[in-house]
Amino acid sequence: MTPRSPETAPGTRAMTDYLIRGTAANGELRFFGAFTPETVEFARKAHELSPIATAALGRLLTAGAMMGAMMKNEDDLLTLKIDCDGPIKGLTVTADSLGHVKGYVKNPAVDLPSKKPGKLNVGDALDLGVLSVIRDTGLKEPYVGQTILQTGEIAEDLTYYFATSEQTPSSVALGVLLNTDGTVKTAGGFIFQVMPECTEETLQTLEKRLSGFTSVTESLSSGKCVEDVVSMLLTGLSPEIQDRMPVSFTCGCSREKTAAMIESLPVDELTSMIDEGHEIEVVCHFCNKKYVFPVAELEAMKARKSTS
Ligand code: ZN
């Protein structure tokens, strides 16, 4: 991996991550590949995630970046939401079509013993639950697709989602590998999708290749890039990369937006905040950035509302 960029403030973007998308076998297949270590490390630091929470959110962020890139318009917004019974309680990721992702988990401190050596127990951290895929494309009602979690390992759950909810046979692979100190060593993922015109021959070739594919993180940490993995898996199927774009953890929150939100509250709510006599702190769910508003500022907001 390339050397890390200097510390960046919450809400700003990291630069080395990227995704690719393309087609193979004359359009019978399409594929997405993402390299996301900076994005996942950013999320880990911002939310002080435990190793299991880092793996779970990192997988969902990686999927979000790729699924966001499936949308057509700049303003389209994708939300992947998991509500679950396991100790992580839930995860939310949103992504646009340009590689900007953000997300959080309900219980960032979740910790469970491993079942297999070296494997973080993401499945039990999620346990039973529901995966919702929400696409807001500016229509009156957003598209919402839901499936029951199959394994809680996220990649299998999304594979099942694509097959049942979108009738698009797909293979989703996601991986996050951590260093011994809990920081992110590598992260990434792939989505291969079968288009309606796909021949049986192409499908069989793809299935054979994918069945021999061991692990996303093993490939990426051995020095292969996502392009290498795609061309390895699609050898003979003439893969063509159509697009490559940066991926980053990007949150659009700001002090100004937060202030506007507080100022839009009813006057009596502002009054009761002022009466409590101490500054208020608003924390952004997505990036964990804190915005502090002293009483004097709340009073100024109230005064502006009273005169307008
Ligand atoms: Zn934020």
Coordinates of C-alpha atoms and ligand atoms in Angstrom, one line a residue:
M1 CA 0.0 0.0 0.0
T2 CA 1.1 3.6 -0.7
P3 CA 2.2 5.7 2.4
R4 CA -0.7 7.2 4.3
S5 CA -1.6 10.8 3.7
P6 CA -1.2 13.1 6.6
E7 CA -3.9 13.2 9.2
T8 CA -7.1 14.5 7.7
A9 CA -9.9 16.2 9.6
P10 CA -13.2 14.4 10.0
G11 CA -15.5 14.9 7.0
T12 CA -12.7 15.4 4.5
R13 CA -11.7 12.9 1.8
A14 CA -8.9 10.4 1.5
M15 CA -7.4 10.1 -1.9
T16 CA -6.0 6.7 -2.7
D17 CA -9.1 4.5 -2.8
Y18 CA -10.9 3.9 -6.0
L19 CA -13.4 1.7 -7.9
I20 CA -13.6 0.3 -11.3
R21 CA -16.6 -0.8 -13.4
G22 CA -16.8 -2.6 -16.7
T23 CA -18.2 -5.3 -18.7
A24 CA -17.0 -8.7 -20.0
A25 CA -18.0 -11.3 -22.6
N26 CA -19.5 -8.6 -24.9
G27 CA -21.8 -7.3 -22.2
E28 CA -23.0 -10.7 -20.9
L29 CA -21.4 -9.8 -17.6
R30 CA -20.7 -6.6 -15.7
F31 CA -18.3 -6.1 -12.9
F32 CA -17.4 -3.7 -10.1
G33 CA -14.2 -3.7 -8.1
A34 CA -13.2 -1.4 -5.2
F35 CA -10.1 -0.8 -3.2
T36 CA -11.1 0.9 0.1
P37 CA -8.5 0.7 2.9
E38 CA -8.3 4.5 3.5
T39 CA -12.1 4.8 3.5
V40 CA -12.4 2.0 6.0
E41 CA -9.5 3.3 8.2
F42 CA -11.2 6.7 8.1
A43 CA -14.4 5.2 9.4
R44 CA -12.5 3.2 12.1
K45 CA -10.9 6.3 13.5
A46 CA -13.9 8.6 13.2
H47 CA -16.2 6.1 15.0
E48 CA -13.5 4.4 17.2
L49 CA -14.7 1.1 15.9
S50 CA -13.7 -2.3 17.4
P51 CA -12.1 -4.8 15.0
I52 CA -15.5 -6.5 14.3
A53 CA -17.3 -3.2 13.8
T54 CA -14.4 -2.1 11.4
A55 CA -14.8 -5.3 9.4
A56 CA -18.6 -5.1 9.3
L57 CA -18.9 -1.4 8.4
G58 CA -15.9 -1.7 6.1
R59 CA -17.6 -4.4 4.1
L60 CA -20.8 -2.4 3.9
L61 CA -19.0 0.8 2.9
T62 CA -17.2 -1.0 0.1
A63 CA -20.4 -2.5 -1.1
G64 CA -22.0 0.9 -0.9
A65 CA -19.4 2.5 -3.1
M66 CA -19.9 -0.1 -5.8
M67 CA -23.7 -0.2 -5.6
G68 CA -23.7 3.7 -5.6
A69 CA -21.8 3.5 -8.9
M70 CA -24.6 1.4 -10.3
M71 CA -26.9 4.5 -10.1
K72 CA -27.2 6.8 -13.1
N73 CA -27.4 10.4 -11.8
E74 CA -25.1 12.6 -9.7
D75 CA -27.9 13.4 -7.3
D76 CA -29.0 9.7 -6.8
L77 CA -28.5 8.5 -3.3
L78 CA -28.2 4.9 -2.1
T79 CA -28.7 3.8 1.5
L80 CA -27.8 0.3 2.8
K81 CA -29.4 -0.3 6.1
I82 CA -29.1 -3.4 8.3
D83 CA -31.3 -3.8 11.4
C84 CA -30.3 -6.8 13.3
D85 CA -30.6 -8.7 16.6
G86 CA -26.8 -9.2 17.1
P87 CA -24.7 -7.1 19.4
I88 CA -23.7 -4.7 16.7
K89 CA -27.5 -3.8 16.6
G90 CA -27.4 -2.1 13.1
L91 CA -25.4 -0.5 10.4
T92 CA -26.2 2.3 7.9
V93 CA -24.2 3.3 4.9
T94 CA -25.1 5.9 2.3
A95 CA -23.4 6.4 -1.1
D96 CA -23.8 8.6 -4.1
S97 CA -22.9 7.6 -7.7
L98 CA -19.5 9.3 -7.5
G99 CA -17.7 7.2 -5.0
H100 CA -18.6 9.2 -1.9
V101 CA -19.6 7.0 1.0
K102 CA -20.3 7.4 4.7
G103 CA -21.7 5.2 7.4
Y104 CA -22.0 4.2 11.0
V105 CA -22.8 1.3 13.3
K106 CA -25.1 1.4 16.3
N107 CA -22.6 -0.3 18.6
P108 CA -19.1 0.6 17.6
A109 CA -17.6 -1.3 20.6
V110 CA -19.0 -4.7 19.7
D111 CA -16.6 -7.5 20.6
L112 CA -17.1 -11.3 20.2
P113 CA -14.6 -14.2 20.3
S114 CA -13.5 -15.6 16.9
K115 CA -15.0 -18.9 15.7
K116 CA -12.2 -19.5 13.3
P117 CA -8.6 -18.4 14.0
G118 CA -7.8 -15.0 12.3
K119 CA -11.4 -14.5 11.2
L120 CA -13.5 -11.8 12.8
N121 CA -16.9 -13.0 13.8
V122 CA -19.0 -10.6 11.8
G123 CA -21.9 -13.1 11.2
D124 CA -22.6 -13.4 14.9
A125 CA -22.2 -9.7 15.5
L126 CA -25.1 -9.2 13.1
D127 CA -27.0 -12.4 13.7
L128 CA -30.6 -12.3 12.5
G129 CA -31.9 -9.2 10.7
V130 CA -33.1 -7.3 7.7
L131 CA -31.1 -5.7 4.9
S132 CA -32.8 -2.7 3.2
V133 CA -31.6 -1.2 0.0
I134 CA -33.0 2.3 -0.6
R135 CA -32.4 4.2 -3.8
D136 CA -33.5 7.8 -3.9
T137 CA -33.4 8.9 -7.5
G138 CA -35.4 12.0 -7.1
L139 CA -38.8 10.3 -7.7
K140 CA -41.7 10.9 -5.3
E141 CA -41.1 7.6 -3.5
P142 CA -37.6 6.0 -3.2
Y143 CA -37.1 2.4 -4.3
V144 CA -36.9 0.1 -1.3
G145 CA -35.8 -3.5 -1.5
Q146 CA -35.6 -5.8 1.5
T147 CA -34.3 -9.2 2.4
I148 CA -33.7 -11.3 5.5
L149 CA -30.0 -11.6 6.4
Q150 CA -28.7 -15.0 5.3
T151 CA -25.4 -15.3 7.1
G152 CA -24.8 -11.8 8.5
E153 CA -21.4 -11.8 6.7
I154 CA -22.8 -9.0 4.4
A155 CA -21.3 -10.3 1.0
E156 CA -23.6 -13.4 1.1
D157 CA -26.5 -11.2 2.2
L158 CA -26.0 -8.9 -0.7
T159 CA -25.6 -11.8 -3.2
Y160 CA -29.0 -13.1 -1.9
Y161 CA -30.5 -9.6 -2.1
F162 CA -29.5 -9.2 -5.8
A163 CA -30.9 -12.6 -6.7
T164 CA -34.2 -12.3 -4.9
S165 CA -35.0 -8.6 -4.9
E166 CA -33.5 -7.4 -8.2
Q167 CA -33.5 -10.7 -10.1
T168 CA -29.9 -10.1 -11.1
P169 CA -27.7 -13.1 -10.3
S170 CA -24.6 -11.7 -8.8
S171 CA -21.6 -12.7 -6.9
V172 CA -20.5 -10.3 -4.1
A173 CA -17.1 -10.6 -2.4
L174 CA -16.1 -8.1 0.3
G175 CA -13.0 -8.1 2.6
V176 CA -11.4 -6.1 5.4
L177 CA -8.0 -7.1 6.8
L178 CA -6.7 -5.6 10.0
N179 CA -3.2 -5.2 11.3
T180 CA -2.5 -6.5 14.8
D181 CA -2.9 -3.0 16.2
G182 CA -6.4 -2.9 14.8
T183 CA -5.7 -0.5 12.0
V184 CA -6.8 -1.4 8.5
K185 CA -4.3 -3.2 6.4
T186 CA -6.3 -3.6 3.3
A187 CA -10.0 -3.6 2.2
G188 CA -11.9 -4.0 -1.0
G189 CA -14.5 -6.0 -2.9
F190 CA -16.0 -7.2 -6.1
I191 CA -19.4 -7.5 -7.6
F192 CA -19.9 -9.7 -10.7
Q193 CA -23.4 -9.6 -12.3
V194 CA -25.0 -11.7 -14.9
M195 CA -26.9 -9.8 -17.6
P196 CA -30.1 -11.3 -19.1
E197 CA -28.4 -12.1 -22.4
C198 CA -25.7 -14.1 -20.7
T199 CA -25.0 -17.5 -22.3
E200 CA -24.7 -20.7 -20.4
E201 CA -21.1 -21.1 -21.4
T202 CA -20.1 -17.7 -20.1
L203 CA -22.0 -18.3 -16.8
Q204 CA -20.2 -21.7 -16.3
T205 CA -16.8 -20.1 -17.0
L206 CA -17.5 -17.4 -14.4
E207 CA -18.8 -19.8 -11.8
K208 CA -15.8 -22.0 -12.2
R209 CA -13.4 -19.0 -11.8
L210 CA -15.3 -17.6 -8.8
S211 CA -15.4 -21.0 -7.1
G212 CA -11.6 -21.0 -7.2
F213 CA -11.3 -17.5 -5.8
T214 CA -10.1 -17.7 -2.2
S215 CA -10.3 -14.3 -0.6
V216 CA -10.4 -10.6 -1.5
T217 CA -8.0 -9.6 1.3
E218 CA -5.6 -12.4 0.4
S219 CA -5.4 -11.1 -3.2
L220 CA -5.1 -7.5 -2.3
S221 CA -2.6 -7.9 0.5
S222 CA -0.4 -10.1 -1.8
G223 CA 0.2 -7.0 -3.9
K224 CA -2.5 -7.5 -6.5
C225 CA -4.7 -4.5 -7.4
V226 CA -8.4 -4.8 -8.2
E227 CA -7.7 -4.7 -11.9
D228 CA -5.3 -7.7 -11.6
V229 CA -8.0 -9.7 -9.7
V230 CA -10.7 -8.9 -12.3
S231 CA -8.5 -9.8 -15.2
M232 CA -7.5 -13.0 -13.5
L233 CA -11.1 -14.0 -12.8
L234 CA -12.3 -13.0 -16.2
T235 CA -9.4 -14.4 -18.3
G236 CA -10.8 -15.4 -21.7
L237 CA -14.0 -13.4 -21.2
S238 CA -12.4 -10.1 -22.5
P239 CA -13.0 -7.8 -19.6
E240 CA -13.2 -4.1 -20.5
I241 CA -12.8 -1.5 -17.8
Q242 CA -15.1 1.4 -18.6
D243 CA -14.6 3.6 -15.7
R244 CA -12.3 4.3 -12.7
M245 CA -13.2 6.8 -10.0
P246 CA -11.9 7.8 -6.6
V247 CA -13.7 6.5 -3.5
S248 CA -13.7 8.3 -0.2
F249 CA -15.4 8.6 3.1
T250 CA -17.1 11.9 2.7
C251 CA -19.7 13.5 4.9
G252 CA -21.4 16.7 3.9
C253 CA -22.1 17.9 7.4
S254 CA -21.0 21.3 8.5
R255 CA -21.3 23.8 11.4
E256 CA -23.5 26.0 9.2
K257 CA -25.9 23.2 8.3
T258 CA -26.1 22.1 11.9
A259 CA -26.8 25.7 13.1
A260 CA -29.6 26.0 10.5
M261 CA -31.1 22.8 11.8
I262 CA -31.1 24.0 15.4
E263 CA -32.5 27.4 14.3
S264 CA -35.3 25.7 12.5
L265 CA -36.5 24.1 15.8
P266 CA -39.7 25.6 17.4
V267 CA -39.0 28.6 19.6
D268 CA -40.1 26.8 22.8
E269 CA -37.5 24.1 22.2
L270 CA -34.8 26.7 21.7
T271 CA -36.0 28.4 24.9
S272 CA -35.8 25.2 27.0
M273 CA -32.2 24.6 25.6
I274 CA -31.3 28.1 26.7
D275 CA -32.9 27.6 30.1
E276 CA -30.8 24.6 30.8
G277 CA -28.0 27.1 30.8
H278 CA -25.2 25.1 29.1
E279 CA -23.8 24.8 25.6
I280 CA -25.3 22.1 23.5
E281 CA -23.3 19.5 21.5
V282 CA -24.6 18.0 18.2
V283 CA -22.9 14.9 16.9
C284 CA -23.1 13.9 13.3
H285 CA -24.2 10.2 13.1
F286 CA -22.3 9.6 9.9
C287 CA -18.8 11.0 10.7
N288 CA -19.0 11.5 14.5
K289 CA -17.9 15.2 14.1
K290 CA -19.1 17.3 17.1
Y291 CA -20.5 20.8 16.8
V292 CA -20.8 22.9 19.9
F293 CA -23.2 25.8 20.3
P294 CA -22.8 28.1 23.3
V295 CA -25.8 29.5 25.0
A296 CA -25.1 33.0 23.6
E297 CA -25.4 31.6 20.1
L298 CA -28.7 29.8 20.9
E299 CA -30.0 33.1 22.3
A300 CA -29.0 34.9 19.1
M301 CA -30.9 32.2 17.1
K302 CA -33.9 32.7 19.2
A303 CA -33.7 36.5 18.8
R304 CA -33.5 36.1 15.0
K305 CA -36.6 33.8 15.0
S306 CA -38.6 36.2 17.2
T307 CA -37.9 39.1 14.9
S308 CA -38.5 37.3 11.6
Ligands
ZN1 ZN -20.8 14.3 9.3

